Short mmCIF file of C-alpha atoms and ligand atoms in Angstrom, two decimals:
data_model
loop_
_atom_site.label_atom_id
_atom_site.label_comp_id
_atom_site.label_asym_id
_atom_site.label_seq_id
_atom_site.Cartn_x
_atom_site.Cartn_y
_atom_site.Cartn_z
CA MET A 1 41.76 4.56 -10.72
CA LYS A 2 39.09 2.07 -9.45
CA GLN A 3 35.73 2.33 -11.14
CA LYS A 4 32.79 3.70 -8.92
CA GLY A 5 29.95 1.36 -8.53
CA TYR A 6 26.47 2.76 -9.14
CA ALA A 7 22.89 1.37 -10.46
CA ASP A 8 20.69 2.68 -12.89
CA ILE A 9 17.03 1.50 -13.38
CA VAL A 10 14.99 0.77 -16.33
CA LEU A 11 11.25 0.95 -15.86
CA GLY A 12 8.14 0.67 -17.87
CA LEU A 13 5.94 3.69 -17.57
CA GLN A 14 2.73 2.27 -18.78
CA PHE A 15 0.77 -0.95 -18.56
CA GLY A 16 3.76 -3.32 -19.54
CA ASP A 17 5.15 -4.39 -22.81
CA GLU A 18 6.96 -0.86 -23.72
CA GLY A 19 9.85 -2.84 -25.05
CA LYS A 20 11.98 -2.73 -21.99
CA ALA A 21 13.90 -5.88 -22.94
CA ARG A 22 15.36 -4.36 -26.20
CA VAL A 23 16.35 -1.24 -24.35
CA ILE A 24 18.21 -3.41 -21.96
CA ASP A 25 19.69 -5.37 -24.58
CA ASN A 26 20.97 -1.98 -26.02
CA LEU A 27 22.32 -0.53 -22.80
CA ALA A 28 23.69 -3.90 -21.38
CA PRO A 29 27.31 -3.29 -22.68
CA ASN A 30 27.74 -0.55 -20.18
CA TYR A 31 26.92 -2.78 -16.96
CA GLU A 32 28.44 -5.61 -15.23
CA ILE A 33 25.08 -6.60 -13.75
CA ILE A 34 21.74 -6.78 -15.04
CA ALA A 35 19.15 -7.47 -12.26
CA ARG A 36 15.49 -8.26 -11.90
CA PHE A 37 13.83 -7.00 -8.69
CA ASN A 38 10.19 -7.79 -8.99
CA GLY A 39 7.74 -10.30 -10.35
CA GLY A 40 8.35 -13.67 -12.02
CA SER A 41 7.67 -15.68 -15.00
CA ASN A 42 4.46 -13.39 -15.62
CA ALA A 43 6.92 -11.04 -17.44
CA GLY A 44 7.64 -11.58 -21.12
CA HIS A 45 10.69 -9.83 -22.16
CA THR A 46 11.61 -10.43 -25.92
CA ILE A 47 14.94 -9.64 -27.26
CA THR A 48 15.17 -9.82 -31.23
CA ASN A 49 18.77 -9.56 -32.80
CA GLU A 50 20.79 -11.41 -35.31
CA LYS A 51 20.94 -14.58 -33.10
CA GLY A 52 17.09 -14.73 -33.47
CA SER A 53 14.22 -13.82 -31.02
CA VAL A 54 14.16 -15.05 -27.35
CA ALA A 55 11.28 -14.51 -24.98
CA LEU A 56 12.61 -14.13 -21.43
CA HIS A 57 10.52 -14.69 -18.29
CA GLN A 58 12.82 -14.95 -15.23
CA ILE A 59 16.23 -14.56 -16.59
CA PRO A 60 17.16 -10.70 -16.92
CA SER A 61 17.50 -9.57 -20.35
CA GLY A 62 21.28 -9.36 -20.53
CA ILE A 63 22.02 -12.57 -21.71
CA PHE A 64 23.89 -11.89 -25.18
CA TYR A 65 26.49 -10.08 -23.17
CA PRO A 66 28.69 -12.50 -21.58
CA GLN A 67 30.48 -10.20 -19.31
CA THR A 68 27.28 -9.50 -17.51
CA THR A 69 25.96 -11.22 -14.29
CA LEU A 70 22.19 -11.78 -14.37
CA TYR A 71 20.72 -11.28 -11.06
CA ILE A 72 17.45 -12.34 -9.82
CA GLY A 73 16.67 -10.28 -6.59
CA SER A 74 14.97 -11.19 -3.54
CA GLY A 75 11.84 -9.19 -4.51
CA CYS A 76 11.00 -11.63 -7.24
CA VAL A 77 9.06 -15.01 -7.00
CA VAL A 78 10.75 -17.79 -8.64
CA ASN A 79 9.22 -20.60 -10.51
CA ILE A 80 11.58 -23.40 -10.16
CA ASN A 81 10.23 -25.57 -12.96
CA LYS A 82 9.86 -22.66 -15.49
CA LEU A 83 13.33 -21.17 -14.69
CA ALA A 84 14.99 -24.64 -15.25
CA GLU A 85 13.29 -24.72 -18.68
CA GLU A 86 14.45 -21.27 -19.36
CA ILE A 87 17.91 -21.99 -18.49
CA LYS A 88 17.91 -24.83 -20.95
CA ILE A 89 16.58 -22.52 -23.74
CA VAL A 90 19.12 -19.89 -23.19
CA THR A 91 21.91 -22.69 -22.98
CA ASN A 92 20.65 -23.95 -26.30
CA TYR A 93 21.71 -20.53 -27.89
CA GLY A 94 25.19 -21.51 -26.72
CA LEU A 95 25.18 -19.20 -24.02
CA ASP A 96 26.84 -20.50 -20.71
CA LEU A 97 25.07 -19.31 -17.58
CA THR A 98 27.46 -21.12 -15.11
CA ALA A 99 29.11 -18.40 -13.61
CA ARG A 100 26.69 -15.63 -14.65
CA LEU A 101 23.33 -16.43 -13.14
CA LYS A 102 22.66 -15.72 -9.55
CA ILE A 103 19.33 -15.83 -7.68
CA SER A 104 18.92 -14.38 -4.37
CA SER A 105 18.25 -17.09 -1.88
CA GLN A 106 15.90 -14.63 -0.12
CA ALA A 107 13.53 -14.98 -3.11
CA SER A 108 10.21 -16.89 -2.40
CA ILE A 109 9.17 -19.54 -4.76
CA VAL A 110 5.93 -19.89 -6.48
CA GLN A 111 4.63 -23.43 -5.13
CA PRO A 112 2.34 -25.49 -7.02
CA HIS A 113 -0.86 -24.72 -5.12
CA HIS A 114 -0.09 -20.88 -5.99
CA ILE A 115 -0.63 -21.71 -9.67
CA LEU A 116 -3.84 -23.72 -8.92
CA LEU A 117 -5.28 -20.79 -6.86
CA ASP A 118 -4.49 -18.34 -9.58
CA GLU A 119 -6.21 -20.23 -12.10
CA ILE A 120 -9.35 -20.38 -9.90
CA LEU A 121 -9.25 -16.87 -8.50
CA GLY A 122 -7.23 -14.67 -10.90
CA LYS A 123 -10.08 -14.50 -13.55
CA SER A 124 -11.50 -11.21 -12.60
CA VAL A 125 -8.32 -9.39 -12.82
CA GLY A 126 -7.37 -11.17 -15.79
CA THR A 127 -3.80 -12.50 -14.47
CA LEU A 128 -1.54 -14.76 -16.47
CA LYS A 129 -2.25 -17.80 -14.18
CA HIS A 130 1.47 -18.08 -13.08
CA GLY A 131 0.64 -18.04 -9.48
CA ILE A 132 2.15 -14.68 -8.96
CA GLY A 133 -0.46 -13.15 -6.74
CA PRO A 134 -1.07 -16.06 -4.38
CA ALA A 135 2.77 -16.47 -4.16
CA TYR A 136 3.18 -12.72 -3.10
CA ALA A 137 0.02 -13.07 -0.84
CA ASP A 138 1.76 -15.89 1.03
CA ARG A 139 4.94 -14.12 1.29
CA ALA A 140 3.12 -11.24 3.18
CA MET A 141 1.12 -14.16 5.12
CA ARG A 142 4.24 -15.88 6.23
CA MET A 143 2.68 -18.59 8.21
CA TYR A 144 -1.05 -19.72 7.72
CA GLY A 145 -1.71 -20.76 11.53
CA ASP A 146 1.02 -23.42 12.05
CA ARG A 147 1.42 -24.01 8.21
CA LEU A 148 4.57 -22.32 6.65
CA VAL A 149 3.25 -20.89 3.46
CA ASN A 150 6.07 -18.39 2.59
CA ILE A 151 9.01 -20.60 1.31
CA ARG A 152 12.38 -19.10 0.20
CA LEU A 153 15.26 -20.78 -1.95
CA ALA A 154 17.18 -20.44 1.31
CA ASP A 155 14.77 -22.79 3.19
CA ILE A 156 15.10 -25.46 0.28
CA MET A 157 18.86 -25.20 0.53
CA ASP A 158 18.82 -25.57 4.28
CA ASN A 159 16.46 -28.65 4.77
CA GLN A 160 15.47 -29.83 1.20
CA LYS A 161 13.82 -33.01 2.64
CA HIS A 162 11.62 -31.18 5.02
CA ILE A 163 10.60 -28.18 2.85
CA PHE A 164 9.38 -30.37 0.09
CA SER A 165 7.17 -32.04 2.39
CA VAL A 166 5.79 -28.53 3.48
CA ILE A 167 5.21 -27.95 -0.29
CA GLU A 168 3.46 -31.06 -0.68
CA ASN A 169 1.13 -30.27 2.36
CA ASN A 170 0.19 -26.88 1.08
CA LEU A 171 -0.62 -28.54 -2.29
CA ASN A 172 -2.96 -31.03 -0.41
CA VAL A 173 -4.57 -28.34 1.39
CA ILE A 174 -5.81 -26.52 -1.66
CA ARG A 175 -6.51 -29.71 -3.57
CA LYS A 176 -8.86 -30.70 -0.87
CA GLN A 177 -10.47 -27.42 -0.38
CA TYR A 178 -11.04 -27.06 -4.01
CA LYS A 179 -11.60 -30.60 -4.85
CA LEU A 180 -9.18 -30.62 -7.35
CA LYS A 181 -7.48 -33.56 -9.38
CA VAL A 182 -3.88 -33.13 -9.30
CA SER A 183 -1.07 -35.72 -9.29
CA VAL A 184 0.60 -34.26 -5.95
CA GLU A 185 3.66 -36.80 -6.05
CA LYS A 186 4.27 -36.29 -9.58
CA GLU A 187 4.32 -32.36 -9.16
CA ILE A 188 6.76 -32.75 -6.22
CA GLU A 189 9.05 -35.04 -7.87
CA SER A 190 9.28 -32.80 -10.94
CA MET A 191 10.00 -29.87 -8.74
CA LYS A 192 12.65 -31.65 -6.91
CA LYS A 193 14.29 -32.56 -9.99
CA ARG A 194 14.31 -29.00 -11.44
CA PHE A 195 15.36 -27.72 -8.15
CA ALA A 196 18.63 -29.74 -8.50
CA GLN A 197 18.99 -28.07 -11.78
CA ILE A 198 18.68 -24.45 -10.42
CA LYS A 199 20.60 -25.11 -7.14
CA PRO A 200 24.06 -24.22 -8.45
CA TYR A 201 22.84 -20.67 -9.16
CA VAL A 202 21.44 -19.83 -5.98
CA GLU A 203 23.45 -17.15 -4.18
CA ILE A 204 23.41 -17.55 -0.32
CA ASP A 205 25.14 -14.18 0.41
CA PRO A 206 22.39 -11.68 0.89
CA LEU A 207 25.03 -8.90 0.48
CA TYR A 208 26.30 -10.00 -2.86
CA MET A 209 24.99 -6.98 -4.83
CA GLN A 210 26.81 -4.78 -2.11
CA ARG A 211 29.94 -6.43 -2.41
CA ARG A 212 30.10 -6.27 -6.14
CA VAL A 213 28.94 -2.67 -6.27
CA GLU A 214 31.61 -1.77 -3.70
CA LYS A 215 34.18 -3.24 -5.90
CA GLY A 216 33.08 -1.11 -8.89
CA ALA A 217 30.31 -3.12 -10.66
CA ARG A 218 27.71 -0.96 -12.33
CA VAL A 219 24.31 -2.39 -12.13
CA LEU A 220 21.09 -1.96 -14.41
CA PHE A 221 17.88 -2.88 -12.77
CA GLU A 222 15.38 -4.20 -15.07
CA GLY A 223 11.70 -3.51 -14.08
CA ALA A 224 9.02 -5.92 -14.78
CA GLN A 225 5.22 -5.17 -15.28
CA SER A 226 5.62 -1.48 -15.35
CA VAL A 227 4.24 1.60 -13.12
CA MET A 228 0.68 1.35 -13.72
CA LEU A 229 0.58 -2.42 -12.65
CA ASP A 230 2.40 -1.57 -9.26
CA VAL A 231 0.53 -3.10 -6.33
CA VAL A 232 -0.17 0.15 -4.82
CA LYS A 233 0.63 3.05 -7.12
CA GLY A 234 -1.03 1.28 -10.19
CA SER A 235 -4.58 0.92 -11.46
CA VAL A 236 -5.59 -1.17 -8.33
CA PRO A 237 -7.03 -3.78 -8.14
CA TYR A 238 -6.41 -4.34 -12.00
CA VAL A 239 -2.70 -4.77 -11.29
CA THR A 240 0.06 -7.29 -10.58
CA SER A 241 0.99 -8.09 -7.10
CA SER A 242 4.76 -6.84 -6.77
CA ALA A 243 5.90 -3.39 -6.27
CA THR A 244 7.08 -2.23 -9.93
CA ILE A 245 8.42 1.53 -9.39
CA ALA A 246 11.74 2.69 -9.36
CA ALA A 247 11.99 2.70 -5.32
CA ALA A 248 11.37 -1.04 -5.30
CA ALA A 249 14.53 -1.70 -7.33
CA TYR A 250 16.85 -1.40 -4.36
CA THR A 251 14.38 -3.28 -1.83
CA GLY A 252 13.90 -5.93 -4.19
CA GLY A 253 17.32 -5.86 -5.92
CA ASP A 254 19.21 -6.32 -2.71
CA LEU A 255 21.17 -3.10 -2.90
CA SER A 256 21.50 -0.03 -0.71
CA PRO A 257 19.82 2.86 -2.59
CA LYS A 258 22.84 5.03 -1.91
CA TYR A 259 24.09 3.67 -5.09
CA HIS A 260 21.43 5.01 -7.24
CA ARG A 261 22.50 7.06 -10.60
CA LYS A 262 19.55 7.58 -12.76
CA THR A 263 16.05 6.19 -13.71
CA ILE A 264 15.40 5.45 -17.49
CA GLY A 265 11.67 5.36 -18.31
CA VAL A 266 10.30 3.54 -21.27
CA ALA A 267 7.13 4.23 -22.99
CA LYS A 268 5.50 3.21 -26.25
CA ALA A 269 4.29 5.61 -28.82
CA ILE A 270 0.88 3.69 -29.19
CA MET A 271 -0.18 2.20 -25.69
CA SER A 272 -1.24 -1.30 -24.85
CA ARG A 273 -2.55 -2.99 -21.96
CA VAL A 274 -3.18 -6.75 -21.34
CA GLY A 275 -5.79 -7.83 -18.71
CA TYR A 276 -8.96 -6.01 -17.39
CA GLY A 277 -8.78 -2.69 -15.89
CA PRO A 278 -9.32 1.12 -16.74
CA PHE A 279 -7.51 2.32 -19.99
CA PRO A 280 -8.82 5.70 -20.85
CA SER A 281 -6.89 5.99 -24.14
CA GLU A 282 -8.39 2.67 -25.42
CA PHE A 283 -9.43 2.37 -28.98
CA GLY A 284 -13.02 0.99 -28.89
CA GLY A 285 -13.21 1.35 -25.22
CA LYS A 286 -15.25 -1.31 -23.27
CA GLN A 287 -15.91 -3.08 -26.70
CA SER A 288 -12.14 -3.69 -27.15
CA GLU A 289 -11.56 -4.65 -23.55
CA GLU A 290 -14.25 -7.35 -23.59
CA TYR A 291 -12.99 -8.61 -27.01
CA CYS A 292 -9.47 -8.98 -25.75
CA MET A 293 -10.32 -10.30 -22.62
CA GLU A 294 -12.78 -13.01 -23.38
CA THR A 295 -10.15 -15.19 -24.95
CA SER A 296 -8.49 -18.22 -23.15
CA ASP A 297 -5.16 -19.06 -24.09
CA ASP A 298 -6.25 -21.32 -26.97
CA LYS A 299 -8.65 -19.08 -28.22
CA ALA A 300 -5.94 -16.01 -28.11
CA ARG A 301 -3.99 -18.01 -30.56
CA HIS A 302 -7.08 -18.40 -32.71
CA THR A 303 -7.82 -14.62 -32.63
CA LYS A 304 -4.20 -13.82 -33.45
CA ASP A 305 -4.68 -16.25 -36.60
CA VAL A 306 -8.09 -14.70 -37.56
CA GLU A 307 -6.73 -11.13 -37.28
CA ALA A 308 -3.69 -12.00 -39.36
CA LYS A 309 -6.20 -12.45 -42.24
CA TYR A 310 -7.81 -9.05 -42.02
CA LYS A 311 -6.54 -5.96 -44.22
CA ILE A 312 -4.79 -3.54 -41.98
CA LYS A 313 -5.54 -0.51 -44.28
CA GLU A 314 -9.10 -0.88 -44.19
CA LEU A 315 -9.20 -1.42 -40.54
CA ILE A 316 -7.15 1.81 -39.69
CA SER A 317 -9.25 3.90 -41.84
CA SER A 318 -12.43 2.61 -40.42
CA PRO A 319 -14.76 5.23 -38.67
CA ASP A 320 -15.24 2.75 -35.90
CA HIS A 321 -12.23 3.16 -33.23
CA PHE A 322 -12.68 -0.45 -32.23
CA TYR A 323 -11.37 -1.55 -35.73
CA VAL A 324 -8.59 1.18 -35.82
CA GLY A 325 -7.41 -0.51 -32.60
CA VAL A 326 -7.56 -4.02 -34.25
CA GLY A 327 -5.59 -2.62 -37.05
CA LEU A 328 -2.86 -0.93 -35.05
CA ARG A 329 -2.48 -4.26 -32.94
CA ILE A 330 -1.76 -6.25 -36.18
CA LEU A 331 0.52 -3.52 -37.37
CA SER A 332 2.48 -3.54 -34.19
CA GLY A 333 2.22 -7.19 -33.33
CA GLU A 334 0.85 -6.55 -29.94
CA TYR A 335 0.03 -10.14 -28.93
CA GLY A 336 1.22 -11.22 -25.33
CA ALA A 337 4.83 -12.89 -25.28
CA THR A 338 3.65 -15.11 -22.73
CA SER A 339 -0.03 -15.69 -23.58
CA ALA A 340 -0.38 -14.74 -27.29
CA ARG A 341 -3.49 -12.78 -25.90
CA PRO A 342 -4.48 -9.75 -28.14
CA ARG A 343 -3.41 -6.65 -26.20
CA ARG A 344 -5.74 -3.94 -26.03
CA ILE A 345 -4.55 -0.73 -27.85
CA GLY A 346 -4.66 3.03 -26.84
CA ARG A 347 -3.44 6.43 -28.00
CA LEU A 348 -0.71 8.23 -25.91
CA ASP A 349 -1.91 9.15 -22.81
CA LEU A 350 0.10 12.17 -21.57
CA VAL A 351 -1.90 12.43 -18.27
CA GLN A 352 -0.78 9.03 -17.35
CA LEU A 353 2.84 9.51 -18.66
CA ARG A 354 3.38 12.62 -16.44
CA TYR A 355 2.07 10.74 -13.34
CA ALA A 356 4.62 7.79 -14.11
CA THR A 357 7.52 10.14 -14.86
CA LYS A 358 7.00 12.33 -11.79
CA LEU A 359 6.15 9.44 -9.36
CA ASN A 360 9.39 7.52 -10.17
CA GLY A 361 11.75 10.77 -10.93
CA VAL A 362 12.37 9.53 -14.41
CA ASP A 363 15.45 11.21 -15.71
CA GLU A 364 15.75 9.99 -19.16
CA LEU A 365 12.90 8.77 -21.40
CA ILE A 366 12.91 6.30 -24.39
CA ILE A 367 9.92 6.32 -26.71
CA THR A 368 9.57 2.90 -28.61
CA LYS A 369 7.52 1.75 -31.51
CA CYS A 370 7.74 5.15 -33.25
CA ASP A 371 7.57 3.64 -36.34
CA VAL A 372 4.11 2.59 -36.16
CA LEU A 373 2.90 6.13 -35.57
CA ASN A 374 2.78 6.85 -39.28
CA ALA A 375 -0.28 4.58 -39.58
CA TYR A 376 -2.02 7.55 -38.00
CA SER A 377 -1.92 9.45 -41.43
CA LYS A 378 -4.42 6.68 -42.82
CA ILE A 379 -7.08 7.21 -39.83
CA LYS A 380 -10.18 9.41 -40.43
CA ASN A 381 -8.85 12.55 -38.58
CA ASP A 382 -5.74 12.28 -40.11
CA GLY A 383 -3.39 13.23 -37.03
CA ILE A 384 -1.55 11.81 -34.16
CA PRO A 385 -4.14 11.44 -31.43
CA ILE A 386 -2.91 11.97 -28.06
CA VAL A 387 -4.82 12.10 -24.61
CA ALA A 388 -3.93 15.55 -23.46
CA GLY A 389 -6.34 15.68 -20.27
CA TYR A 390 -9.01 13.69 -18.42
CA LYS A 391 -12.87 14.53 -17.78
CA LEU A 392 -14.32 12.96 -14.59
CA ASP A 393 -18.04 13.25 -14.30
CA GLY A 394 -18.00 16.49 -16.43
CA LYS A 395 -14.89 18.08 -14.69
CA THR A 396 -11.55 18.49 -16.22
CA ILE A 397 -8.95 16.72 -13.94
CA ASP A 398 -5.14 16.29 -14.55
CA TYR A 399 -4.31 13.45 -12.34
CA VAL A 400 -4.90 9.59 -12.57
CA PRO A 401 -7.70 8.91 -10.03
CA ALA A 402 -7.00 6.40 -7.45
CA ALA A 403 -10.49 4.92 -7.07
CA SER A 404 -10.87 2.19 -9.65
CA ASP A 405 -14.38 3.14 -10.53
CA ALA A 406 -13.50 6.52 -11.06
CA PHE A 407 -10.64 5.69 -13.22
CA TYR A 408 -13.00 3.54 -15.41
CA ARG A 409 -15.41 6.60 -15.41
CA VAL A 410 -12.69 8.72 -16.90
CA LYS A 411 -13.34 10.30 -20.40
CA PRO A 412 -10.21 11.30 -22.29
CA ILE A 413 -9.65 14.53 -23.72
CA ILE A 414 -8.14 13.81 -27.29
CA SER A 415 -6.27 16.15 -29.36
CA TYR A 416 -4.70 15.62 -32.88
CA GLU A 417 -1.30 16.53 -33.90
CA LYS A 418 0.13 16.54 -37.30
CA SER A 419 0.95 13.14 -38.58
CA PHE A 420 3.42 11.90 -41.06
CA THR A 421 3.51 9.33 -43.63
CA GLU A 422 7.23 8.31 -44.20
CA ASP A 423 8.74 4.98 -42.95
CA ILE A 424 11.29 5.88 -40.41
CA SER A 425 12.29 2.38 -39.80
CA GLU A 426 15.84 2.95 -41.47
CA ILE A 427 16.44 6.40 -40.04
CA ARG A 428 19.27 6.46 -37.47
CA SER A 429 19.35 10.24 -36.63
CA PHE A 430 17.04 12.47 -35.02
CA ASP A 431 17.52 15.35 -37.47
CA LYS A 432 16.47 13.08 -40.30
CA LEU A 433 13.09 12.31 -39.00
CA PRO A 434 9.89 14.04 -40.31
CA THR A 435 9.23 17.51 -38.81
CA ALA A 436 5.91 16.34 -37.33
CA LEU A 437 7.48 13.43 -35.26
CA ARG A 438 10.12 15.71 -33.98
CA LYS A 439 7.41 18.08 -32.93
CA HIS A 440 5.67 15.16 -31.17
CA ILE A 441 8.82 14.19 -29.13
CA LYS A 442 9.20 17.65 -28.05
CA LEU A 443 5.56 17.92 -26.93
CA ILE A 444 6.19 14.50 -24.91
CA GLU A 445 9.24 16.10 -23.38
CA LYS A 446 7.42 19.39 -22.40
CA THR A 447 4.44 17.47 -20.61
CA SER A 448 6.68 14.73 -18.90
CA GLY A 449 9.37 16.98 -17.97
CA CYS A 450 11.98 14.48 -18.95
CA LYS A 451 14.66 14.39 -21.70
CA VAL A 452 13.76 11.94 -24.34
CA VAL A 453 17.12 10.21 -25.00
CA GLY A 454 16.13 7.38 -27.35
CA LEU A 455 13.68 6.38 -29.91
CA GLY A 456 12.66 2.95 -31.17
CA VAL A 457 12.07 2.63 -34.81
CA GLY A 458 11.59 -1.09 -35.17
CA PRO A 459 12.19 -4.30 -33.26
CA LYS A 460 15.87 -5.01 -34.18
CA ARG A 461 18.71 -3.93 -31.91
CA GLU A 462 20.12 -1.53 -34.69
CA GLN A 463 16.51 0.03 -35.17
CA TYR A 464 17.15 2.71 -32.33
CA ILE A 465 18.02 6.33 -32.47
CA SER A 466 20.12 7.68 -29.76
CA LEU A 467 19.66 11.42 -29.15
P1 IMP B 1 -0.32 -11.27 -12.84
O1 IMP B 1 0.91 -10.40 -12.63
O2 IMP B 1 -0.27 -12.51 -13.50
O3 IMP B 1 -0.95 -11.50 -11.37
O4 IMP B 1 -1.48 -10.36 -13.69
C1 IMP B 1 -2.04 -9.17 -13.15
C2 IMP B 1 -2.30 -8.10 -14.21
O5 IMP B 1 -0.88 -7.89 -14.75
C3 IMP B 1 -3.04 -8.87 -15.67
O6 IMP B 1 -3.74 -7.76 -15.96
C4 IMP B 1 -1.84 -9.14 -16.49
O7 IMP B 1 -2.27 -9.22 -17.74
C5 IMP B 1 -0.85 -7.95 -16.18
N1 IMP B 1 0.43 -8.35 -16.33
C6 IMP B 1 1.35 -9.16 -15.59
N2 IMP B 1 2.63 -9.32 -16.20
C7 IMP B 1 2.67 -8.58 -17.29
C8 IMP B 1 3.54 -8.29 -18.33
O8 IMP B 1 4.85 -8.83 -18.30
N3 IMP B 1 3.13 -7.19 -19.20
C9 IMP B 1 1.80 -6.93 -19.35
N4 IMP B 1 0.86 -7.04 -18.37
C10 IMP B 1 1.36 -7.86 -17.26
#
C-alpha cells in the first residue's frame, strides 16, 4: 500500500536556542524531507554526534541522514555567500548534497546592502547583523519607487546579468546614503561566483513539496528563532523579522496545510535569550541584560574566555541572582552558536510556555537540558525555581502582555519545587529519573496542557529519554 504523505513541525517555544537541531537530528530517520520555512543565516542549529559538532545556519538539520531531502522554503531569506560556504563545510564531512539540497526559487535573497543596513540600524534590537530584517522589509516593500528591492532566486536564474546590476545599484544607493566605504565591485563579483555554486540546488518548481508529499513523502518542518521571536506574536519589537509560528510552516515551507499531522514543541528546562527585550524570568534582570548585550562579537568571545575561569559552584550558590545566571550559563554552555554572545539566562517561565503551546496547538512537548536542573540543588533557596505567574503594576495576570513596555514591567511570581542532586546524563528511562524531576515534568504537562514525549539529558544524540 502506498504510504500517505504528511507533515510535522518542530518549533522552539521560547526565545530560540532550545535545542531544536538535536531534536531534528533524533527524529530525522522517520522523514523523507526536512524543511526550513523561515529565517536565514541568523539561525544557529548545532548538531553534536559521533562525527563531531556542526553548526548549521541555513541548511536544514537532517544532513546526517542521506535519505532526507533538505529543503529551504520560500519563507526563508537566502544569503548566497554564506550558503555556498555552508555547503562546502557539510561536503567536507563527506556528505554529498548534490541530489539532496533544494532551495525554493521563490525565496528572497539577502543583498549586500541589507547587511550594511542591519549593522547600522539593528543595534537597538540586538540583531545578529546578518541583514535579515532589511531583507524581509524589502520583501514587503517590493519596489522602492522604480527600484526593485525584493530579489528572489528565480529572478537571478531568469536574468542573471540584469539582476546583478540591480543588486549593485541597491548597494550603491545605501553606500552613498550612509557614506560607507565598500568595494562594490568586489562584493558583486564574489556574489556572482558563489551564486554559480548554489545554482544547481535551486528548485524552480513551486509545487515541488506538493508533488513529493502527494507521492507519500513525510515532511519535518524545522522552525528557526522560536515563538517569542515571531514578528507579530513574539515580544515585539525585540523579535526577528520572520513568522516563526506553526502556521507559518505551510506558507514558508511551500506545502498545503491539509497535510498537517502534528506539532512538536521544544522548550529548555532553564531558559535563555539573546538580544534585547523583556525576559521576566531572567536571573539578574536588567543587570544581566546589559552585561550580556554590551559585548560586540569580539568582546563576546573574550567574555566567554573570562567566564570560563570562574568557579561555577561559587557562582551558583551566590545570594546575588546575577551570578547564579553567570554560573548556569557556564554550566550549560549558553553562548551564541552564530555570534558567541553570552546568552541571558532565566528560570522556566510557565506563563510564557502556556502561551506558546496554546498559540501553536502544540501536540507534543520535548524538554531539553534537563541534566542542568540538578545545579539548582546548590542555589540558596534549594529548589527548582519556576515562574508560576506574572504581576503587572501590582495586579496578578496570567497572560503575556503584548505591549513591549508592559512586558518589561512584568514581575515574575516565582515558586520553588523540590530539587535533586543526581547526575542524570546517563539515564535513559523516565522511571529511573529522580522523583523530584518526574514531578517537575508532570507540572509542566499540567500547565501547558501538552504531553511531554522526550527529555534531553545531554548534548549527544543518545542523551535523550523517549517517553
Ligand atoms: P535578527 O534575527 O538577526 O534580526 O535578530 C533579531 C533578534 O532575534 C535578536 O534579539 C537576535 O538575538 C534574535 N535571534 C535571531 N536568531 C536567533 C536564533 O537563532 N536564536 C536566538 N535568538 C535569535
